Tab-separated table of C-alpha atoms in Angstrom:
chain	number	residue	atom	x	y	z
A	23	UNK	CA	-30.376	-105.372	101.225
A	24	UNK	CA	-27.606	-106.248	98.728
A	25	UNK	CA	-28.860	-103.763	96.274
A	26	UNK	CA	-28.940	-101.012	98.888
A	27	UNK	CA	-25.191	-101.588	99.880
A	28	UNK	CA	-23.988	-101.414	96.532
A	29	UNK	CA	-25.833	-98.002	96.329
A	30	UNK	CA	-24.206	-96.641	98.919
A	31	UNK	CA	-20.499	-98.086	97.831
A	32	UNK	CA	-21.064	-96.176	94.472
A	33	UNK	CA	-21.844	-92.999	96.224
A	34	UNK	CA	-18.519	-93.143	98.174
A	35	UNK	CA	-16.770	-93.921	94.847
A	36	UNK	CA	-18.147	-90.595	93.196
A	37	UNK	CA	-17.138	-88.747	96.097
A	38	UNK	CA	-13.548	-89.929	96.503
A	39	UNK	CA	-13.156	-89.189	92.624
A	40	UNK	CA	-14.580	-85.538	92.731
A	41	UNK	CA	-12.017	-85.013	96.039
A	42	UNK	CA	-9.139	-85.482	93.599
A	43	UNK	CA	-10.009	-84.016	91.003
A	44	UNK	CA	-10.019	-80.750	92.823
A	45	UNK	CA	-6.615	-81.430	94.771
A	46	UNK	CA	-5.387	-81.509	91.474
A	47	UNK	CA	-6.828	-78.932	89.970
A	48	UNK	CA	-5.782	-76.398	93.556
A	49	UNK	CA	-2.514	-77.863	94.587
A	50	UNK	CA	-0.786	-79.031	90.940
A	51	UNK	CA	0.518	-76.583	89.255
A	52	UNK	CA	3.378	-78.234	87.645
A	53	UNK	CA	0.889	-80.215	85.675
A	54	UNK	CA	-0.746	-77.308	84.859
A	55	UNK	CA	2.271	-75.447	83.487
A	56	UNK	CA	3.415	-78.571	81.318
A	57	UNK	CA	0.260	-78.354	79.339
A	58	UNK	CA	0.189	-74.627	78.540
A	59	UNK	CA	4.450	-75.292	77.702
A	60	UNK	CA	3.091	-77.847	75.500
A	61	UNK	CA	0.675	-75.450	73.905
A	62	UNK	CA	2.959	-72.930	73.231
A	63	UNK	CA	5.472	-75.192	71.399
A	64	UNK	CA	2.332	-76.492	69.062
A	65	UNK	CA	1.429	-72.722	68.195
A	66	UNK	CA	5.307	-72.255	67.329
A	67	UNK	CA	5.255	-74.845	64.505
A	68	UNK	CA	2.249	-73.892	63.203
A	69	UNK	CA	3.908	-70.086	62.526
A	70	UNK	CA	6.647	-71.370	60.668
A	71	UNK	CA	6.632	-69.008	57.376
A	72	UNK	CA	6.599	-71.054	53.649
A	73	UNK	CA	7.155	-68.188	51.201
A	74	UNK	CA	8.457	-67.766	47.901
A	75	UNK	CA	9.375	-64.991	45.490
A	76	UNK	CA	10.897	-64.640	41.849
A	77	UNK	CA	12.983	-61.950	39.650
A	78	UNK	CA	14.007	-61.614	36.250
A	79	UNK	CA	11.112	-63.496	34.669
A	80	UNK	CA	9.322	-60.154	33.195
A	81	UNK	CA	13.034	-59.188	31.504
A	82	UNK	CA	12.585	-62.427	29.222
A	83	UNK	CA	10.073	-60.520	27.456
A	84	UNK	CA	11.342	-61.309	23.244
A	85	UNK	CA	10.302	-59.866	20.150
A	86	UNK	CA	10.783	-62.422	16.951
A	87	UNK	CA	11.389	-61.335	13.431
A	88	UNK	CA	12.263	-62.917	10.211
A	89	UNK	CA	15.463	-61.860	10.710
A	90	UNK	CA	17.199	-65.186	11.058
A	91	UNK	CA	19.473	-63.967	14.294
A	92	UNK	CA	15.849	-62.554	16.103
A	93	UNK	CA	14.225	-66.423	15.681
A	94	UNK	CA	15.851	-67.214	19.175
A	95	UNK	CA	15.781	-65.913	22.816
A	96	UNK	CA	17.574	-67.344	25.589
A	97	UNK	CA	17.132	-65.384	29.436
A	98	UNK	CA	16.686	-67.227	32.839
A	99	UNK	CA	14.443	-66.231	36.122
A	100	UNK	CA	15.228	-66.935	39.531
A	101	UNK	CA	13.101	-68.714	42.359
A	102	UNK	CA	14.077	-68.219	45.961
A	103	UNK	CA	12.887	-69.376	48.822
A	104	UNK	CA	12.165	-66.713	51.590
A	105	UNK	CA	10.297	-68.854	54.365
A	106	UNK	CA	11.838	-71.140	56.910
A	107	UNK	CA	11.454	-73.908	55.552
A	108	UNK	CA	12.593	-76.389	52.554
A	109	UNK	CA	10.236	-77.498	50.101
A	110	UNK	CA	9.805	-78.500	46.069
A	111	UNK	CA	9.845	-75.473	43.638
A	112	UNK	CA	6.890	-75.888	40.595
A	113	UNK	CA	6.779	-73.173	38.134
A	114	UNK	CA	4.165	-73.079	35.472
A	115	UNK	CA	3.735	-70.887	32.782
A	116	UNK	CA	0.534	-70.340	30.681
A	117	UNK	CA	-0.203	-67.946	27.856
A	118	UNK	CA	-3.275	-65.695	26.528
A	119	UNK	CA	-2.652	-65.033	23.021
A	120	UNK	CA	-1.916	-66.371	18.956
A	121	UNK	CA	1.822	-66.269	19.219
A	122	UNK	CA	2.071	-69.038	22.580
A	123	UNK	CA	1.414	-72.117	20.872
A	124	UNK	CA	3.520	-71.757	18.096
A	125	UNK	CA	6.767	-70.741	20.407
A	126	UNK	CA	8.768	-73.529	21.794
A	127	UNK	CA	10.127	-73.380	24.942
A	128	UNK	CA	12.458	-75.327	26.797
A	129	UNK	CA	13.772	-75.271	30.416
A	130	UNK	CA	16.249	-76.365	32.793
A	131	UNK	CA	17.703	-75.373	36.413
A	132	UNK	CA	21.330	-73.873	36.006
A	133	UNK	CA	23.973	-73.206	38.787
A	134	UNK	CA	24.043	-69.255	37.290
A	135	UNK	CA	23.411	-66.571	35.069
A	136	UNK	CA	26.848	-66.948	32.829
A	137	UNK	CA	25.311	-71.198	32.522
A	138	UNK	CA	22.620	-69.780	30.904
A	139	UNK	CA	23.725	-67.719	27.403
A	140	UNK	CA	22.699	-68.409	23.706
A	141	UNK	CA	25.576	-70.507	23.013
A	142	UNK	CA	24.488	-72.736	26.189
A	143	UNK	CA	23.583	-76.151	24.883
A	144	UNK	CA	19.942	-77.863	26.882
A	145	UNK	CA	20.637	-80.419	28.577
A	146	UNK	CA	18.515	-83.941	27.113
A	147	UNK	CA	16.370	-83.360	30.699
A	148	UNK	CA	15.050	-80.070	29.903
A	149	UNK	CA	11.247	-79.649	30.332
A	150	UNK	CA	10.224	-78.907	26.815
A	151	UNK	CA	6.631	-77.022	25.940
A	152	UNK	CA	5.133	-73.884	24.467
A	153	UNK	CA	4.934	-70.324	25.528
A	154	UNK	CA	1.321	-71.414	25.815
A	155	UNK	CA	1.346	-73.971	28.638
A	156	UNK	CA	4.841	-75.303	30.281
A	157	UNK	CA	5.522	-76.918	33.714
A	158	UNK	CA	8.958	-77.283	35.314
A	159	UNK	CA	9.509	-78.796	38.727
A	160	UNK	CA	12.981	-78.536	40.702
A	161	UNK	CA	14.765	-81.616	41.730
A	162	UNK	CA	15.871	-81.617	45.170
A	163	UNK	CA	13.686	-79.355	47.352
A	164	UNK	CA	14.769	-76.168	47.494
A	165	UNK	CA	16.332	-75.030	51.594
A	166	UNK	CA	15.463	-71.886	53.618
A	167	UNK	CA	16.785	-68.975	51.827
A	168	UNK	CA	18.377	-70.336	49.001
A	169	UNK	CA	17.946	-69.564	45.232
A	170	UNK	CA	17.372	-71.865	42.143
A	171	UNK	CA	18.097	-70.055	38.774
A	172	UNK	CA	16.092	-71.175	35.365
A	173	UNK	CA	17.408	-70.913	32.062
A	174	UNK	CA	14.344	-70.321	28.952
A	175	UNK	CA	15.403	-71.146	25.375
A	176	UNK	CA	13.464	-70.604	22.553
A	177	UNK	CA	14.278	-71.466	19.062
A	178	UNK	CA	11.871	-70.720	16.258
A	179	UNK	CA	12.870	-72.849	13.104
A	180	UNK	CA	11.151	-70.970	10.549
A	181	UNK	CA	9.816	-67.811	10.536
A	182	UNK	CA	6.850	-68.702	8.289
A	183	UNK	CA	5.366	-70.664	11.336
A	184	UNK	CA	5.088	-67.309	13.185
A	185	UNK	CA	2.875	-65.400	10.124
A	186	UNK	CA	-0.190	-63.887	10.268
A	187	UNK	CA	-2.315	-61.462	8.104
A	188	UNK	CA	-1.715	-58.590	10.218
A	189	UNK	CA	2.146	-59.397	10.582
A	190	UNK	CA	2.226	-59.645	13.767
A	191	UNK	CA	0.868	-61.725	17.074
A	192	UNK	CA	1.734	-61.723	20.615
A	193	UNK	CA	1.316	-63.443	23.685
A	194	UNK	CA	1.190	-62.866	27.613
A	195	UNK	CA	2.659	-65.312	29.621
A	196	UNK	CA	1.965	-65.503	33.625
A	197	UNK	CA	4.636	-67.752	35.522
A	198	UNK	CA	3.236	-69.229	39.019
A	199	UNK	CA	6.298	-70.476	41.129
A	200	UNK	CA	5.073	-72.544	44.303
A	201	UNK	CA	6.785	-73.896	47.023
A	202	UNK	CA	5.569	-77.312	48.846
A	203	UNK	CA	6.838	-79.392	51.268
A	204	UNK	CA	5.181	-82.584	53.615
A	205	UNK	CA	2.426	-80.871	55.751
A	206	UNK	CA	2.724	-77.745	54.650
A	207	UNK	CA	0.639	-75.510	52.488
A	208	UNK	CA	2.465	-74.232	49.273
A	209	UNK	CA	3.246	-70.365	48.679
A	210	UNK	CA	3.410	-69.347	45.137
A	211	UNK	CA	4.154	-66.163	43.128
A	212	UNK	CA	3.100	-64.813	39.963
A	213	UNK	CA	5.034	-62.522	37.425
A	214	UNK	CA	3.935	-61.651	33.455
A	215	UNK	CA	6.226	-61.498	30.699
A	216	UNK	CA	5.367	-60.822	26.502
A	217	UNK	CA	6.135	-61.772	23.590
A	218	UNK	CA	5.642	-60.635	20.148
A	219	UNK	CA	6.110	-61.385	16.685
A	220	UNK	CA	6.227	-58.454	14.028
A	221	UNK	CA	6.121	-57.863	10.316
A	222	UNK	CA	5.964	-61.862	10.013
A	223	UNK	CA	3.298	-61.721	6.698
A	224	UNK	CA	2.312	-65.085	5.322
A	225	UNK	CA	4.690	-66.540	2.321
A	226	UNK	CA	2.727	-65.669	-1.100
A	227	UNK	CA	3.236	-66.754	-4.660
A	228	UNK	CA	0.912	-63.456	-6.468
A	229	UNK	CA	3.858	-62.205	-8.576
A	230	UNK	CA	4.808	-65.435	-9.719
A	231	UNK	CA	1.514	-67.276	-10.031
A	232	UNK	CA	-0.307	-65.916	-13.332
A	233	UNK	CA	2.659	-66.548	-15.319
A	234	UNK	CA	6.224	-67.126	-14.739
A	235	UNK	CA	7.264	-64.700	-17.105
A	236	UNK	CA	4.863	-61.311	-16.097
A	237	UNK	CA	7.972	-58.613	-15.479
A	238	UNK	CA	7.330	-55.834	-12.610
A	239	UNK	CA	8.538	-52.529	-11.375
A	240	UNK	CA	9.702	-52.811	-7.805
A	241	UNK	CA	8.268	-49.739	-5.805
A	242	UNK	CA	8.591	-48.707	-2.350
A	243	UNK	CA	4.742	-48.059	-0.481
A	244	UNK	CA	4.326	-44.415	-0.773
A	245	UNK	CA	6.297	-43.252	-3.416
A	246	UNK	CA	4.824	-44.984	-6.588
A	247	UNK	CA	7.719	-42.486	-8.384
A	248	UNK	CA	10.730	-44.598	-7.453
A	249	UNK	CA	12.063	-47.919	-8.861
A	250	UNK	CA	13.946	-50.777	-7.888
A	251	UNK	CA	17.132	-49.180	-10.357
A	252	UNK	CA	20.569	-50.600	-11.617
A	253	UNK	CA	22.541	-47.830	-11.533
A	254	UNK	CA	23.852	-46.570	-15.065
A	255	UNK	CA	22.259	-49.695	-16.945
A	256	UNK	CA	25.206	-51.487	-15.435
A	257	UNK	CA	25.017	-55.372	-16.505
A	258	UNK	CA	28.157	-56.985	-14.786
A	259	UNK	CA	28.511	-58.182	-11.467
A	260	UNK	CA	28.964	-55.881	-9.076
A	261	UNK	CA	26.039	-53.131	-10.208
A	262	UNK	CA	24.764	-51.265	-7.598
A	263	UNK	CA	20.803	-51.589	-7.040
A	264	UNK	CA	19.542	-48.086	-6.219
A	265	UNK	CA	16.092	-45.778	-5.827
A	266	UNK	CA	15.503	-44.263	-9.131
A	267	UNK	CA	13.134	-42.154	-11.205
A	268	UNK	CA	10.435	-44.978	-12.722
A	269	UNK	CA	10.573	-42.767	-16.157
A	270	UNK	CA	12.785	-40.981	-17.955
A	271	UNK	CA	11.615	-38.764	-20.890
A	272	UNK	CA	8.381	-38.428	-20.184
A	273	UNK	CA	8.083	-42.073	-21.156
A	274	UNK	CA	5.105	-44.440	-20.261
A	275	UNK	CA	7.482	-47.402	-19.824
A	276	UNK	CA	10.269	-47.890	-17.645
A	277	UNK	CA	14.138	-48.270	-18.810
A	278	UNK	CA	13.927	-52.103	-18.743
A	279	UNK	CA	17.084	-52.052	-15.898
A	280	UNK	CA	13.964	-51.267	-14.095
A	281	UNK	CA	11.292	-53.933	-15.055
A	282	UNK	CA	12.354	-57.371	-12.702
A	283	UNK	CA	11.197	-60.685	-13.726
A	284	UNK	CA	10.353	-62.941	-10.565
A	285	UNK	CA	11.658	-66.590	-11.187
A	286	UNK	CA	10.333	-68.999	-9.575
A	287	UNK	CA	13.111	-71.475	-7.079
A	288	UNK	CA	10.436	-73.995	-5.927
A	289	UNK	CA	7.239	-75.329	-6.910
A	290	UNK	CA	5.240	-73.002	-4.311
A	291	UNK	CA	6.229	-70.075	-6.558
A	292	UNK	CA	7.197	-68.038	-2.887
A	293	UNK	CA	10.648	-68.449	-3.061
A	294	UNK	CA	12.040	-66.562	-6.463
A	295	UNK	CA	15.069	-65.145	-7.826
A	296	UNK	CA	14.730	-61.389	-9.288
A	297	UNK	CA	15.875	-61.287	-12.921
A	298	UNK	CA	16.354	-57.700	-14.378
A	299	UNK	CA	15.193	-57.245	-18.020
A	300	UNK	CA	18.669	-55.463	-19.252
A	301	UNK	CA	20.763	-58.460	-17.958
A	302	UNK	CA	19.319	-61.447	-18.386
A	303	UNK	CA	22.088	-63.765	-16.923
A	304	UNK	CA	21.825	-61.509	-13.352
A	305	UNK	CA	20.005	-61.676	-10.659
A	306	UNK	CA	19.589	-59.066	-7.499
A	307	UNK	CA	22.035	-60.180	-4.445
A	308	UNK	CA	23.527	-58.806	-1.738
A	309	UNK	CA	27.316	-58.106	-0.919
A	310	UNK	CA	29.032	-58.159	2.901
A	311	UNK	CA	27.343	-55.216	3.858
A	312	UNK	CA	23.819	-55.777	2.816
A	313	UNK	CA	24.138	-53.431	-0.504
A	314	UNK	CA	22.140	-54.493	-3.473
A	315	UNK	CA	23.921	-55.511	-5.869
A	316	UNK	CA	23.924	-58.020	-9.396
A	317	UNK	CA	25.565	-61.608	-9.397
A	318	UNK	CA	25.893	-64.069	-11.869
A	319	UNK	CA	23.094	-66.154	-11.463
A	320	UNK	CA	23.417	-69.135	-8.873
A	321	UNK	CA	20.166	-70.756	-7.777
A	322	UNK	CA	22.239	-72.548	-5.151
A	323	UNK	CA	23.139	-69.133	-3.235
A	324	UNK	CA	20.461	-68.498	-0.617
A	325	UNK	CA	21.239	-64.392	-1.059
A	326	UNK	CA	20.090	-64.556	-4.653
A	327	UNK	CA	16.571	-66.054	-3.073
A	328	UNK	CA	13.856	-63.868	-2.065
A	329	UNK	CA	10.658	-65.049	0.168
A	330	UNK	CA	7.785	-63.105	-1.255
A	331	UNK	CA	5.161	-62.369	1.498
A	332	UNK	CA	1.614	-60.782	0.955
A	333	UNK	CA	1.274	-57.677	3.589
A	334	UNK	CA	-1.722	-57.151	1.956
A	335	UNK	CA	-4.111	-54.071	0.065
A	336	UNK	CA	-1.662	-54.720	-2.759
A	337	UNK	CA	1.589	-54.620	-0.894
A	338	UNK	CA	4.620	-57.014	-0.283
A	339	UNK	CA	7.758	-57.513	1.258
A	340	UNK	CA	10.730	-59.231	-0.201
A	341	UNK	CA	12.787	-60.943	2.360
A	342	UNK	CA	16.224	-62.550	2.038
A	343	UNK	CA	16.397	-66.155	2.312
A	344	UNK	CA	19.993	-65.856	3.601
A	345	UNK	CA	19.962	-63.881	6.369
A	346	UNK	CA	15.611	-63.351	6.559
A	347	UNK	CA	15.984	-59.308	6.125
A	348	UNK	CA	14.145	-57.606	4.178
A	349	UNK	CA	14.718	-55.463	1.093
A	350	UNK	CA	14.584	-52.059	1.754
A	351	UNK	CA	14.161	-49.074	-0.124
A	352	UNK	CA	16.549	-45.346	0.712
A	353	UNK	CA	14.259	-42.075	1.741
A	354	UNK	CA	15.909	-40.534	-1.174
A	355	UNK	CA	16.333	-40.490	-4.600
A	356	UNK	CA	19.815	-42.538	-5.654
A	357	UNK	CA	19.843	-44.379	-2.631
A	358	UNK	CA	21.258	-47.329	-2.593
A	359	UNK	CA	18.687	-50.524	-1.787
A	360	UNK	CA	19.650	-52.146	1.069
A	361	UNK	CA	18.651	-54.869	3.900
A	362	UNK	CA	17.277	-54.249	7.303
A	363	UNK	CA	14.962	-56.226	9.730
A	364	UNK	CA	11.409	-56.072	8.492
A	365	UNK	CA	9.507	-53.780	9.466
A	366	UNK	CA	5.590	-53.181	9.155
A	367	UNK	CA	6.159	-49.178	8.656
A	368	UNK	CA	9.098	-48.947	6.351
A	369	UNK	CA	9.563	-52.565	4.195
A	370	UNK	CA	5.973	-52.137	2.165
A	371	UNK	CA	6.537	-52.808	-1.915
A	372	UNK	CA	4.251	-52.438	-4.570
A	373	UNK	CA	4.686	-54.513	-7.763
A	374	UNK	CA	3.263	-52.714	-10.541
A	375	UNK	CA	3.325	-55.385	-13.785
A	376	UNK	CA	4.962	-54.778	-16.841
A	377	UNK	CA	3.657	-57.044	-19.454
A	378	UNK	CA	4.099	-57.197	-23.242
A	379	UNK	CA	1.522	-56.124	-25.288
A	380	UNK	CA	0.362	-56.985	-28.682
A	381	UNK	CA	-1.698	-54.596	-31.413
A	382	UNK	CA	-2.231	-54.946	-35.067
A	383	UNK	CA	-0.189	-52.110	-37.384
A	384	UNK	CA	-1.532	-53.713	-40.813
A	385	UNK	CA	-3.331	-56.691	-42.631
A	386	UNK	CA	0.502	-57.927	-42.639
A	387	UNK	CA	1.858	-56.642	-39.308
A	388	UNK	CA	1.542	-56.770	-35.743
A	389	UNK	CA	3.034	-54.673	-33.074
A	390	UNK	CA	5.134	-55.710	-30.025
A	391	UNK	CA	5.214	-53.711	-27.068
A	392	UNK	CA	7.626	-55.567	-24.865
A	393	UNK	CA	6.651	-54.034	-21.887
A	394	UNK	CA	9.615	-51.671	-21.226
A	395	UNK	CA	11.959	-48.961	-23.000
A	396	UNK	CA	15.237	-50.735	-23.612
A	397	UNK	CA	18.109	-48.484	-22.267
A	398	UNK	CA	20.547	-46.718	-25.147
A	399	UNK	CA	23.247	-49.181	-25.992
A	400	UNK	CA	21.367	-52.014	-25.452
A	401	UNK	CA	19.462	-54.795	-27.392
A	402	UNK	CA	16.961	-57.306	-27.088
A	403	UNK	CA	15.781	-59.437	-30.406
A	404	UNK	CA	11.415	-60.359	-31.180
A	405	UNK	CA	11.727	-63.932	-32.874
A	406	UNK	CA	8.751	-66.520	-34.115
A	407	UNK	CA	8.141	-69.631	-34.311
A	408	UNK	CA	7.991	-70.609	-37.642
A	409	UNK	CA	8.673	-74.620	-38.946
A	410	UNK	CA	10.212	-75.651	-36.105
A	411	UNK	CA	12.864	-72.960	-35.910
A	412	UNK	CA	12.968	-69.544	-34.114
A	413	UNK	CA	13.093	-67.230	-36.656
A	414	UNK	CA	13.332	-63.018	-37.064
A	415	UNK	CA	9.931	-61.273	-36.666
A	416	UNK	CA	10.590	-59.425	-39.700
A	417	UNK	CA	10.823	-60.494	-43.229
A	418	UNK	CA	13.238	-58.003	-43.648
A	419	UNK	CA	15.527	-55.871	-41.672
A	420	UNK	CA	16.364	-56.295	-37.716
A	421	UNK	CA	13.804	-57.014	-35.330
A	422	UNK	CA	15.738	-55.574	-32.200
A	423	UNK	CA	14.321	-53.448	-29.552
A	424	UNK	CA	15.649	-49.967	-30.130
A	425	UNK	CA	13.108	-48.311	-27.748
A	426	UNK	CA	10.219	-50.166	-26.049
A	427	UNK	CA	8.118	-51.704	-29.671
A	428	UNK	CA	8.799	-53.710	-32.670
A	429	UNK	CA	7.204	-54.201	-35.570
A	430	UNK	CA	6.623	-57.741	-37.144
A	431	UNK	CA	6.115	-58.426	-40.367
A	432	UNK	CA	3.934	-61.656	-40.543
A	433	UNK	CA	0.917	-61.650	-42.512
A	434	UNK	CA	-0.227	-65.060	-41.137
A	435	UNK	CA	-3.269	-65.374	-39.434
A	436	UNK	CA	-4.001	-67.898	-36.804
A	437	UNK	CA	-1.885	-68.243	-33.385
A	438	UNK	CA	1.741	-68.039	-33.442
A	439	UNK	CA	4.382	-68.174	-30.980
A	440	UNK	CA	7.097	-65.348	-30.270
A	441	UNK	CA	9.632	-64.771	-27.833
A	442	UNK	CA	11.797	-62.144	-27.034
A	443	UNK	CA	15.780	-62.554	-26.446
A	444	UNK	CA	18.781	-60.687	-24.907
A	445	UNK	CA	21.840	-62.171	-26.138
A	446	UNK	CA	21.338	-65.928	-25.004
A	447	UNK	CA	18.819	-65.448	-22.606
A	448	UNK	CA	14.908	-66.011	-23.356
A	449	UNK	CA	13.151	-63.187	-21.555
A	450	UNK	CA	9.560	-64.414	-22.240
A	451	UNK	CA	7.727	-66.556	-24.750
A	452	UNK	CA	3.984	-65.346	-25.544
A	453	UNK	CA	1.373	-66.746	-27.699
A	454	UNK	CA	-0.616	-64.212	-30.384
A	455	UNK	CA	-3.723	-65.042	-32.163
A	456	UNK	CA	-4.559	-63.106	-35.839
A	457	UNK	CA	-8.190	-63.030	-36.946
A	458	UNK	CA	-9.460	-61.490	-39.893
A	459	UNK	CA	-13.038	-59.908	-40.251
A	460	UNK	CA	-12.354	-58.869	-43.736
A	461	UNK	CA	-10.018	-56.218	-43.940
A	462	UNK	CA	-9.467	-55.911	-40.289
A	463	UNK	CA	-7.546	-58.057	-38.450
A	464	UNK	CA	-7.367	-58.042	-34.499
A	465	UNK	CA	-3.951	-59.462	-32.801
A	466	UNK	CA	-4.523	-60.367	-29.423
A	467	UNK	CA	-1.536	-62.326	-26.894
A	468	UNK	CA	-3.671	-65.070	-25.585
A	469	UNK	CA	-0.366	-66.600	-22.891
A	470	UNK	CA	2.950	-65.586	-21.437
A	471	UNK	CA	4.989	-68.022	-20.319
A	472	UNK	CA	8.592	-68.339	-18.948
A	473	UNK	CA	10.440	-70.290	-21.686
């Protein structure tokens, strides 16, 4: 019995629920209209825009040379926020190529373009990285429509860390700027930007290596005809270095104000000094306006120091260790030699050697060929070794240079040393061997070395 009114009280409860349910659901439509306002305002929040975009970052495209002044780039790239709401800028940059790792790169947020200039100086919080992988995050998030402005430096220290075989590398560099804020999803933006390095050849120490004292033509690539050239044999100061003729008279060896020893300024042998064979105490320079010229010899001024590098297939490129131009030859004949940024199509040099040579003339005399013609007016003196004491090749007579030989009178055999002088400056020292096979006897130069 008690089960049975329980039942029934249940079945009464149902019912009374059901009956309000559907009042409500007939006769309450402010409820109803509360929900769907509330609905609305959800699907309002939800549309707010977060969006991003950048400008200038493809304009900071750089390319680097040895030129000392083209070792740096500064430019800056702008982030703005375009949505509706604030959030934290990130912008990465990665790179695809050779040249990104081995370019620095630091950044920092400025107030403006004129904050951001070559003389600006980085402030200790700059984000520092490579071209090849750099992240920079804003400070304070970034409002609704406003703009935050990034300065890029780059400062290469040495050109040398930029070479390559080919002369040149390169690298493509995306930037990804994002835009996040507390339960929002970020927006980012990409833009690409290059750089490139050019006519950058690796440091090399050929013309100096073998011996110290080997003398060379300098040619430009191209016209094996023309010489590095001091113009009218001049030996002061001052002499213009100019494109010239390699021979004169139909002779085999250049006028020795064309022959150039390289002297080594380090122990690499890639840094040298450029020594010409009718002026021993000068050495190729520069003046104000990048003119080739002869200066007393200084191995303390950087413009008197030359950077050999290997371009390759027998070609080099002389660059200036004071301002990291490079030597460069006139299109025509008499031009003066001047300096200009390197370049892979016009700085090419050949480097022909001109090297003394050594032939037997008698049982009791040996010829020296001293690797050049010596220019009218001029001499240069052949001396041995003999006791000690630097004596005249010849027993009797002069032993200077009139043209490009000399005759020595030693009937020694055996090796003997000889050197060759103009006025107080050793040019070269060489060693000679004499054998005798009965009446013949063979001279051969077995060394040349700087003395």
């Amino acid at each position: 019995m008690t089960h049975l009114i329980e039942r029934i009280r249940r079945r009464h409860l149902v019912a009374f629920a059901i009956g309000i349910i559907l009042v409500s659901l007939t006769t309450g439509t402010a409820a109803h209209a509360y929900w769907t306002a509330q609905a609305r305002g959800t699907g309002a929040v939800t549309t707010t825009s977060v969006a991003i975009t950048q400008t200038d970052f493809p304009a900071l495209t750089t390319t680097y040379v040895n030129t000392l002044t083209r070792l740096q780039s500064t430019g800056s790239f702008v982030i703005t926020n375009t949505g509706q709401t604030a959030g934290t800028v990130t912008a990465s940059i990665a790179g695809a190529g050779s040249l990104g790792p081995l370019l620095p790169v630091r950044i920092w947020p400025v107030a403006n373009a004129a904050a951001c200039t070559a003389s600006s100086t980085p402030p200790s919080s700059a984000t520092t990285g490579t071209w090849a992988s750099v992240t920079v995050t804003g400070g304070t998030p970034l409002a609704a429509g406003a703009s935050q402005r990034f300065c890029v430096r780059t400062v290469v220290a040495d050109a040398s860390t930029l070479a390559a075989t080919t002369g040149a590398r390169d690298v493509t560099a995306t930037l990804t700027a994002s835009l996040g804020g507390t339960g929002w999803a970020n927006a980012s933006t990409t833009a690409a930007t290059t750089h490139r390095s050019v006519a950058i050849y690796p440091a090399s120490a050929v013309p100096a290596s073998t011996s110290d004292a080997h003398w060379y033509t300098m040619r430009p690539a191209g016209a094996s005809n023309l010489c590095a050239d001091v113009m009218y044999n001049g030996t002061g100061a001052g002499s213009y270095v100019i494109s010239y003729s390699c021979f004169d008279n139909s002779s085999t060896r250049p006028n020795s104000n064309r022959a150039w020893q390289f002297v080594p300024l380090d122990a690499s042998k890639q840094v040298v000094a450029l020594r010409p064979a009718h002026s021993g105490e000068m050495r190729l320079s520069t003046d104000t306006t990048g003119g080739a010229i002869l200066a007393a010899s200084n191995t303390t001024d950087a413009k008197q120091a030359w950077i050999v590098q290997a371009r390759g297939s027998g070609q080099y490129q002389l660059v200036s260790k004071a301002t990291g131009q490079c030597l460069v030859f006139p299109t025509s004949n008499n031009g003066r030699l001047t300096l200009a940024d390197c370049d892979q199509a016009k700085t090419g040099i050949t480097l022909p050697a001109t090297l003394p040579t050594v032939t037997a003339s008698s049982a009791s005399a040996f010829t020296v060929d001293v690797g050049w013609y010596l220019a009218g007016g001029y001499s240069q003196q052949v001396e041995m070794l003999s006791g000690g004491s630097w004596v005249s090749c010849r027993t009797s007579g002069t032993a200077s240079v009139s043209g490009s030989t000399v005759e020595c009178q030693r009937p020694t055999t055996g090796a003997g040393t000889l050197r060759l002088v103009s006025g107080d400056q050793v040019m070269y020292q060489f060693t000679i061997n004499r054998t005798a096979s009965g009446s013949t006897v063979t001279t051969t130069i077995t060394g040349v070395t700087a003395p």
